[in-house]
Coordinates of C-alpha atoms in Angstrom, one line a residue:
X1 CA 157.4 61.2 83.1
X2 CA 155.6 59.7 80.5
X3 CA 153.2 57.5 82.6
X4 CA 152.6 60.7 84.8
X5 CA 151.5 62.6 81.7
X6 CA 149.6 60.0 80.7
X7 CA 147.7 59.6 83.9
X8 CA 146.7 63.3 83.9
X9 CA 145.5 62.9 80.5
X10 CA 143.0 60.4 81.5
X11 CA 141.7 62.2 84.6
X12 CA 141.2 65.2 82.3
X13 CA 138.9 63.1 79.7
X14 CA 137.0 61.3 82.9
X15 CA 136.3 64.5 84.7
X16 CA 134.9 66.6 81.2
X17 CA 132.6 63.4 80.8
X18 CA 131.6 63.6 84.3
X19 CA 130.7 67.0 83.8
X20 CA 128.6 66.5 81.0
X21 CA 126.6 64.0 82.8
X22 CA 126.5 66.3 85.8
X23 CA 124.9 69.1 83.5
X24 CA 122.2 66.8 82.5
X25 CA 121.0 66.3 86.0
X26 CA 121.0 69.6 86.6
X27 CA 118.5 70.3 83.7
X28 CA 114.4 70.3 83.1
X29 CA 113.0 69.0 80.2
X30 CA 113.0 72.5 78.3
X31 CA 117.3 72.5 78.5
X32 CA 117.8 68.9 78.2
X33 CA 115.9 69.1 74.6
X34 CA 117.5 72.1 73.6
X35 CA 121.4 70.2 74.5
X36 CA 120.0 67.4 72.7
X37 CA 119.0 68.8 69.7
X38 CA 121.9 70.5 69.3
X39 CA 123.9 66.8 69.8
X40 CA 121.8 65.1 67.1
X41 CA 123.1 68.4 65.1
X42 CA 126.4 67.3 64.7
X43 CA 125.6 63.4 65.7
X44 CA 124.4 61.2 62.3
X45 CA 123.6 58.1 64.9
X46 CA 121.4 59.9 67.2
X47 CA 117.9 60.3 66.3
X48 CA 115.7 62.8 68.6
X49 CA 111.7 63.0 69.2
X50 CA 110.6 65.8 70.8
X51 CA 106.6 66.1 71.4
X52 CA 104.9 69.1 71.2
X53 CA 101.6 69.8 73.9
X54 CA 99.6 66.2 74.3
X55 CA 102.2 62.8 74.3
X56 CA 101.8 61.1 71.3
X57 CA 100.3 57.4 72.5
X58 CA 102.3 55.3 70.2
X59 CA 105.8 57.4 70.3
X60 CA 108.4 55.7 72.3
X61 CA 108.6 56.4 76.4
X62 CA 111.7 58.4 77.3
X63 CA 114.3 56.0 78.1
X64 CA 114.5 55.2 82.0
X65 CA 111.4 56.4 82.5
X66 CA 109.7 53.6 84.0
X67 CA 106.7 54.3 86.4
X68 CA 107.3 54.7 90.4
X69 CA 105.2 53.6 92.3
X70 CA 105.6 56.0 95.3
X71 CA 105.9 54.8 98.7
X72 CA 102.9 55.5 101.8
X73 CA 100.8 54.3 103.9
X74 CA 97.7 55.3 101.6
X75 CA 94.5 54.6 101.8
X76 CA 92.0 54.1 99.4
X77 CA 90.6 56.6 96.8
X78 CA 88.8 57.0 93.9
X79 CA 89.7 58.9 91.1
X80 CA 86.9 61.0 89.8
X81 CA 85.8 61.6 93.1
X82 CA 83.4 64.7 94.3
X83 CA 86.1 66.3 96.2
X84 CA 88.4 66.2 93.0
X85 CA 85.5 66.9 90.5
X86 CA 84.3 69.7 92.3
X87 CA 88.3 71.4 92.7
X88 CA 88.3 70.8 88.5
X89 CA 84.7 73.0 88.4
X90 CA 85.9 75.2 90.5
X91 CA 89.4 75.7 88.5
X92 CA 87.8 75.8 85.5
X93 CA 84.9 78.7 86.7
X94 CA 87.8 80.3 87.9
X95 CA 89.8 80.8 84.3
X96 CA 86.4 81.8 82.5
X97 CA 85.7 84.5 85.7
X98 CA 88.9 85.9 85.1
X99 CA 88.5 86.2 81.2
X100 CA 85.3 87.6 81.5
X101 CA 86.2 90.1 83.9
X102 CA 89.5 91.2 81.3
X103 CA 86.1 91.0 78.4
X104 CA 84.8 93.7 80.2
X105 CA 87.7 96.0 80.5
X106 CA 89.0 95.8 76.7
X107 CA 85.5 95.6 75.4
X108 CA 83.6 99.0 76.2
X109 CA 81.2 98.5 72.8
X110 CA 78.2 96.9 73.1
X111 CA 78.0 95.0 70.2
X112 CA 82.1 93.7 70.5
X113 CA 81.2 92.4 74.2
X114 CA 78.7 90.1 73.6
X115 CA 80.4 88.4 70.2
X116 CA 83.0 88.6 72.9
X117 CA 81.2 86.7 75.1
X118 CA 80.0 83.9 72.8
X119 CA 84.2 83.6 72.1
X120 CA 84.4 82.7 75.9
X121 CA 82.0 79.6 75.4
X122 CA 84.3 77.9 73.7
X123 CA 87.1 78.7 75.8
X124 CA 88.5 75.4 76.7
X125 CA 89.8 74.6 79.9
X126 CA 93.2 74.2 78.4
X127 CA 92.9 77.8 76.9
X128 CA 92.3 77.2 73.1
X129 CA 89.5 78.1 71.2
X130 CA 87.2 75.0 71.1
X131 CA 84.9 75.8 68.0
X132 CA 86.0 76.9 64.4
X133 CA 86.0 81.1 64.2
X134 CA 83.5 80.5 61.3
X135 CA 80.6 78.6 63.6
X136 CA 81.6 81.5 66.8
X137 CA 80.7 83.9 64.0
X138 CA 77.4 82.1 63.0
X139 CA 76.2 81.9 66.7
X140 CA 77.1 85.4 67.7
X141 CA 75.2 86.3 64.4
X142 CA 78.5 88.7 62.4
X143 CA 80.7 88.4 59.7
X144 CA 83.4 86.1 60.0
X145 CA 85.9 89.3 59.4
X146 CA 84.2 91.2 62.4
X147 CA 84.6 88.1 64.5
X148 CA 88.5 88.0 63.4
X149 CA 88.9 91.3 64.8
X150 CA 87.8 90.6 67.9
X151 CA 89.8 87.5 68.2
X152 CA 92.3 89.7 67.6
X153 CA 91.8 92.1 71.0
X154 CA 90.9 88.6 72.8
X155 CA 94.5 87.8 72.6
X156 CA 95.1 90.8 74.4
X157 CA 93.8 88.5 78.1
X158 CA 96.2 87.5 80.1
X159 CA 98.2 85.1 80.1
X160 CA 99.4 85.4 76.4
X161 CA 98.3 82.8 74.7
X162 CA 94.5 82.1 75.5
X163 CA 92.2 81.6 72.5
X164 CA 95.1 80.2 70.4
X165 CA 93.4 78.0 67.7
X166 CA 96.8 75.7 67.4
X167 CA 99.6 74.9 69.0
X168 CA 101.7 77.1 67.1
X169 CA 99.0 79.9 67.4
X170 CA 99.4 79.7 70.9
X171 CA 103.0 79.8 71.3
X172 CA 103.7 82.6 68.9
X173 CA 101.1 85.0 71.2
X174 CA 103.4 84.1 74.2
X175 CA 106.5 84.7 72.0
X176 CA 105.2 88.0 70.7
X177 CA 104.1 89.1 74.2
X178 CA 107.9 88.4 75.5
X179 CA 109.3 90.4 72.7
X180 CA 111.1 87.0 71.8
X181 CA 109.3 86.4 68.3
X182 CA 112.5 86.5 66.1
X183 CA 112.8 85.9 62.5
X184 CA 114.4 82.4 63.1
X185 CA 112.4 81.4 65.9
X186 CA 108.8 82.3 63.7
X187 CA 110.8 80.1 61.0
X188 CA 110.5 77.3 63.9
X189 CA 106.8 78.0 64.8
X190 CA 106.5 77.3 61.1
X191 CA 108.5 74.0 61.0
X192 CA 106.7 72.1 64.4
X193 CA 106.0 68.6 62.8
X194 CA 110.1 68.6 62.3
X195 CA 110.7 69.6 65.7
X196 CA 108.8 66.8 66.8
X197 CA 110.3 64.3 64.4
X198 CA 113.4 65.8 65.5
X199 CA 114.4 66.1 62.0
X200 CA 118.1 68.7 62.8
X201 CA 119.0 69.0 59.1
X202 CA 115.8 70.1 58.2
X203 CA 115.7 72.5 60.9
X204 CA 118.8 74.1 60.4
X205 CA 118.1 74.6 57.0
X206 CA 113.9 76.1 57.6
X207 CA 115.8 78.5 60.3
X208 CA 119.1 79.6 59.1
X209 CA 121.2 79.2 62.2
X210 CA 123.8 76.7 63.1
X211 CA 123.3 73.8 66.0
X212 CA 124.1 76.5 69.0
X213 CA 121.6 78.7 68.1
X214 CA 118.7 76.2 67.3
X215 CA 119.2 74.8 70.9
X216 CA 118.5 78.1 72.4
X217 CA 115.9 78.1 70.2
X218 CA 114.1 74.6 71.3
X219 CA 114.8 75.7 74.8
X220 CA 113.3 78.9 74.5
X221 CA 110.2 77.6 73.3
X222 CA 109.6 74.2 75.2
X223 CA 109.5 76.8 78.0
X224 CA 106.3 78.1 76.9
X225 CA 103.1 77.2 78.5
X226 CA 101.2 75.0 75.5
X227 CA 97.8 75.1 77.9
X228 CA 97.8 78.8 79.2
X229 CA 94.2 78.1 80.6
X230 CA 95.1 75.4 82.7
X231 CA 97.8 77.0 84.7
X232 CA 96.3 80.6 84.5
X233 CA 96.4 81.3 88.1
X234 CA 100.2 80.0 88.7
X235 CA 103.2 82.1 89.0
X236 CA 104.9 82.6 86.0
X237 CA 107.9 80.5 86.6
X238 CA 104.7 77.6 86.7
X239 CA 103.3 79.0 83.7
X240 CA 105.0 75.6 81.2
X241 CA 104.1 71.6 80.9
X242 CA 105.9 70.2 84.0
X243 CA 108.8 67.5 84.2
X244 CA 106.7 65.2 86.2
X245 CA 103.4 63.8 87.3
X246 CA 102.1 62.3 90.4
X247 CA 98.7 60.8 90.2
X248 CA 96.8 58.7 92.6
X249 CA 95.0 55.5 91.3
X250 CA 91.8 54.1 91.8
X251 CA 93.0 52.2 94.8
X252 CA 94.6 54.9 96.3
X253 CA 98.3 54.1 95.3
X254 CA 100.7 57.1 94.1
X255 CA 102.8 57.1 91.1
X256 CA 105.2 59.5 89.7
X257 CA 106.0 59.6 86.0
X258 CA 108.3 62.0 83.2
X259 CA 105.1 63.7 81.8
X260 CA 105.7 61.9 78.2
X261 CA 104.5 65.0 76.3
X262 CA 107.8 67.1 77.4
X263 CA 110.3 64.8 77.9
X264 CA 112.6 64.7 74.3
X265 CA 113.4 60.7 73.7
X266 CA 116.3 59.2 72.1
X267 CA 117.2 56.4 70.1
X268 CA 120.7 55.2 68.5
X269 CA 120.5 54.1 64.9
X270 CA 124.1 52.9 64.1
X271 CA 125.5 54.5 60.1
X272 CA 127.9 52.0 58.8
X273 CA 131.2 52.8 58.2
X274 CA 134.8 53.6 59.7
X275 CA 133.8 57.4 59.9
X276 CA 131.3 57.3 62.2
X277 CA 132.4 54.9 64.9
X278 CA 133.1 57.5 67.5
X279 CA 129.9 59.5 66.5
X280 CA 128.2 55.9 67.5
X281 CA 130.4 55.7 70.6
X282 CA 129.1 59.0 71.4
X283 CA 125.5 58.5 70.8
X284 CA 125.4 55.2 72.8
X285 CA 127.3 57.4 75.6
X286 CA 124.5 60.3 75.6
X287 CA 121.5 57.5 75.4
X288 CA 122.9 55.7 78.4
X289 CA 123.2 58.9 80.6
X290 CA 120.1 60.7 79.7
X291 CA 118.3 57.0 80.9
X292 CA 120.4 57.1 83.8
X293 CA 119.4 61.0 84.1
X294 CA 115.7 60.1 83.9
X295 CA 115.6 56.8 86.1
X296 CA 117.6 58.8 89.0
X297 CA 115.1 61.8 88.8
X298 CA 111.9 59.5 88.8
X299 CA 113.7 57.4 92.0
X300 CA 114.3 61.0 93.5
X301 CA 110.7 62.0 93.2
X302 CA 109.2 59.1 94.0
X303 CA 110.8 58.8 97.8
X304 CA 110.4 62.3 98.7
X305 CA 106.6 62.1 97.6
X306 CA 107.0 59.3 100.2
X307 CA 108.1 61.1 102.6
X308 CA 105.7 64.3 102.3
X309 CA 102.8 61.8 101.5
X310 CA 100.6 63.6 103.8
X311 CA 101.6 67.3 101.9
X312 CA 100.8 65.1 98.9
X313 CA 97.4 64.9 100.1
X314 CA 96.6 67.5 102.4
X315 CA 98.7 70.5 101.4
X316 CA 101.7 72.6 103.1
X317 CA 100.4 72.6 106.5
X318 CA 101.5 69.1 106.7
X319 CA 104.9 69.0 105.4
X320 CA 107.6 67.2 107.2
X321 CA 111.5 68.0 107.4
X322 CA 113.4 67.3 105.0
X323 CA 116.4 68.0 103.7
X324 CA 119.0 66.9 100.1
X325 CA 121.6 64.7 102.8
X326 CA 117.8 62.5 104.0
X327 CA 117.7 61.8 100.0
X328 CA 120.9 61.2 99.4
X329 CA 121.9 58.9 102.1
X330 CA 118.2 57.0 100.9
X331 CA 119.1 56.4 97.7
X332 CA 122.7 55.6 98.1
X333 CA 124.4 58.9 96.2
X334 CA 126.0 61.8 97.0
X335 CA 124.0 65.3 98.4
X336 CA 125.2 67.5 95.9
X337 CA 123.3 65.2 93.1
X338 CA 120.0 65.2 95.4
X339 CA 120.6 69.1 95.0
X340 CA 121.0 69.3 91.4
X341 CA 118.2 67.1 90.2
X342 CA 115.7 68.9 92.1
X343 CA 116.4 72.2 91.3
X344 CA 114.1 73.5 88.1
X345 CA 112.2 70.5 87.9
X346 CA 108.7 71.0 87.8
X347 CA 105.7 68.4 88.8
X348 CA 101.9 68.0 88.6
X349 CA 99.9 67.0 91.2
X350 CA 96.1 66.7 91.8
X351 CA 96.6 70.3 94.1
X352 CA 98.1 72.1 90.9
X353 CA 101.7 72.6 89.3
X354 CA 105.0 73.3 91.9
X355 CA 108.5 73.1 92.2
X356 CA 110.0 69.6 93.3
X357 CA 112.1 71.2 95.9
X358 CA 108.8 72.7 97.4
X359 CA 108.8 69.4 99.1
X360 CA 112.3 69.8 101.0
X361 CA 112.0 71.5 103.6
X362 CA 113.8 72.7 107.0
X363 CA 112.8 71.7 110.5
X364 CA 111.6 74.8 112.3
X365 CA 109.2 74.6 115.5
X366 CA 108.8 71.4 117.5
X367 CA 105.9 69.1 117.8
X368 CA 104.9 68.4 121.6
X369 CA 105.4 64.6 120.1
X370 CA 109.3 65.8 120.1
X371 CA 109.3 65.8 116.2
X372 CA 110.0 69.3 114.0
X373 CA 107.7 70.8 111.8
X374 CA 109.2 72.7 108.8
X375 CA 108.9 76.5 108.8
X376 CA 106.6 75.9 105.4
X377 CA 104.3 74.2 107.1
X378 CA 104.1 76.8 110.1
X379 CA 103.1 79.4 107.5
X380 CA 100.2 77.1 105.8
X381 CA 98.8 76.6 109.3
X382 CA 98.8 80.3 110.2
X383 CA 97.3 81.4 106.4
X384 CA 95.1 78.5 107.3
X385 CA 93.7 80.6 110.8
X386 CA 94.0 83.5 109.2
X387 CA 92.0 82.8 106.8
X388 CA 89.0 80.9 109.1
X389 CA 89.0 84.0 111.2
X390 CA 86.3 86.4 112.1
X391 CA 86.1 89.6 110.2
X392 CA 85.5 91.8 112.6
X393 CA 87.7 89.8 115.4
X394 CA 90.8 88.7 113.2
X395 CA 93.3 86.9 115.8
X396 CA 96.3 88.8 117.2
X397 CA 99.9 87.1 116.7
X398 CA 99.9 85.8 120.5
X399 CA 96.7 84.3 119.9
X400 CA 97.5 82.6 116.1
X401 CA 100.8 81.3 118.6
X402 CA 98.2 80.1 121.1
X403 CA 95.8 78.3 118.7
X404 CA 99.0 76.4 117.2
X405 CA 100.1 75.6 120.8
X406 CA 96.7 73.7 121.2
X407 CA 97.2 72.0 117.8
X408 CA 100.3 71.0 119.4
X409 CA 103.2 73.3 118.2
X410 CA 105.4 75.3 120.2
X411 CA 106.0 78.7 118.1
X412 CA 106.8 81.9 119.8
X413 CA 104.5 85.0 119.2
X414 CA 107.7 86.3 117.7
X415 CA 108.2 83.6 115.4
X416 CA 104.3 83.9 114.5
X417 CA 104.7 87.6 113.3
X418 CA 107.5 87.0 111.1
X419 CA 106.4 83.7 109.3
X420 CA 103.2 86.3 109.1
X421 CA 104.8 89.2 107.5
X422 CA 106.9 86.5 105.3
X423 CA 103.5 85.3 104.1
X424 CA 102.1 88.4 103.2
X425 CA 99.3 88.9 106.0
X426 CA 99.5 92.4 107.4
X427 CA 98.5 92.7 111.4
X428 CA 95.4 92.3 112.8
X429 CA 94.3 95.5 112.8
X430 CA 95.0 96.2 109.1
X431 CA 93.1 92.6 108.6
X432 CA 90.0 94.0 110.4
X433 CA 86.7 94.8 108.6
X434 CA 83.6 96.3 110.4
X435 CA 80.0 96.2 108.6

């Protein structure tokens, strides 16, 4: 009887430690420093950085979090080249359009407009004000108190937090626009340089909450966007730094990193004595899985960027399928774990910010080759046609299902209309325009 109890007693302890390092896959950067921040809390061996906007070049990497180097048959590219230089002059004309066209809706005075205006040449592409309010004011030829006030209404452009002059500027516009600017968490706006240290004593004391409640804290506000400007145009689940970052280098090779200025980064310093042995146990424990956390996502992203090389390149139309079990069986572990580490992760890519699990995707209509092309990639071929078409001739469903057939894909007109309608393109006849 004894040895039975003793048995279950074990499984019990090795199945809540399995959880907990289950709940860290299942985490983005945003929740994994908010849990840790609470665990250097209560832990006197575990020491925490967190960055704040840009990585800091001479903090520590997060541990695991080696480069990838990601699998293809690539070919050779140049970074800096005209086709990306052009898509960055074209993002950027496309945030300081879309301020200017808010300018002129909040802005019905004359004389407000054009200091205004002067405020959007310094808009950075980032969204932060890139000159000193007092040389904005000398330009647009006011008082510095007149130019404050219409800094003021400038906040008002969405997304919250353009013309921020700091970090913590920006932030607190995006908390105050959420409703979410509560006395503890301004007390944390007020106290970054600690966050970053990851100073928990001090931070507890600045905010007046215990550990539980300064981890919803740090969570809360790591989701925040720190570069509204560059993301403006995203969906608002997009709209924070991302987990990871695929770049391309100058010989056309892809890598996949943790983007360093989100990802919190540990370190064990051991505290002598008898007292804190299993506080040192623990923090050795937590250092150990978060690497383990961090090299399994990185090996994750790296082979299904492998896989979906040519989406990677070319965009949706050219997704392949694939699913968490092709992962899994890949990379040697089990499908649920493909499953949890790519849900909420976000990653950068030359083409703009999106979901990780935008790049799993199900077979749907076959390839004349005898190979499946995902449903996702059926509906960025159609919005593709659609959007070449004549406007006074726009094609019919039966002749979008035609133009894939030559392209060789067999999709019913049936099957056209719905991943149509699912897309957000109304019929041809609503699409039509006549001069």
């Amino acid at each position: 009887m004894t040895g039975l109890h003793l048995h279950q007693s074990t499984s019990q302890r090795l199945t809540q430690v399995m959880q907990r390092a289950i709940g860290l896959l299942q985490m983005d950067h945003a929740e994994l420093a908010g849990l840790l921040i609470e665990e250097a809390a209560e832990n006197p061996c575990l020491t925490l950085t967190l960055p704040q906007g840009d990585a800091d070049s001479a903090a520590p990497e997060p541990a695991g979090a080696e480069r990838r180097s990601v699998p293809g048959p690539w070919r050779p590219a140049f970074l800096g080249s005209g086709d990306e230089i052009e898509t960055l002059r074209a993002h950027a004309d496309g945030l300081h359009a879309h301020v200017a066209r808010q300018i002129g809706l909040i802005f019905r005075e004359t004389r407000a407009r054009e200091i205004a205006m002067v405020f959007l040449e310094h808009l950075e592409p980032s969204g932060w004000l890139g000159a000193p309010l007092e040389d904005i004011a000398r330009q647009a030829g006011c008082p510095a108190a007149e130019a404050e006030a219409v800094l003021t209404r400038l906040h008002e452009v969405e997304p919250a937090g353009l013309f921020a002059r700091s970090l913590s500027d920006c932030l607190r516009l995006q908390l105050e626009e959420a409703g979410d600017l509560t006395p503890p968490m301004a007390r944390l706006l007020d106290a970054l340089p600690l966050l970053a240290k990851g100073d928990t004593a001090a931070l507890l004391a600045r905010c007046e909450v215990d550990a539980e409640e300064l981890a919803a804290l740090v969570t809360r506000l790591r989701r925040l966007d720190p570069k509204p400007g560059a993301h403006f145009d995203d969906a608002p689940e997009l709209r924070r730094a991302p987990d990871l970052i695929a770049e391309r280098d100058e010989l056309g090779q892809w890598h996949v990193e943790l983007n360093a200025a989100s990802a919190p980064r540990i370190a064990v310093t051991p505290v002598a004595g008898a007292e804190h042995r299993a506080a040192l146990k623990e923090a050795r424990w937590l250092e150990r899985t978060v690497s383990r956390r961090n090299s399994l996502v990185l090996d994750v992203a790296a082979h299904v960027l492998g896989v979906q090389y040519e989406a990677l390149e070319q965009g949706p139309a050219y997704l392949k399928p694939l699913n968490c079990a092709d992962v899994a069986a890949n990379l040697g572990v089990h499908e649920t774990t493909i499953n949890r580490v790519r849900n909420g992760l976000l990653i950068q890519t030359p083409r703009g910010m999106m979901p990780l699990r935008a790049f799993f995707a199900r077979g749907g209509a076959g390839h004349r080759d005898g190979s499946h092309v995902p449903a996702e990639a059926i509906s960025a071929r159609i919005a593709g046609l659609i959007a070449a078409e004549r406007p006074d001739k726009p094609l019919t469903d039966q002749e979008l299902a035609t133009r894939l057939a030559e392209a060789g894909l067999r999709v019913s007109r049936r099957t056209v209309s719905n991943r149509r309608r699912m897309a957000g393109f109304p019929g041809a006849a609503q699409r039509r325009h006549k001069d």
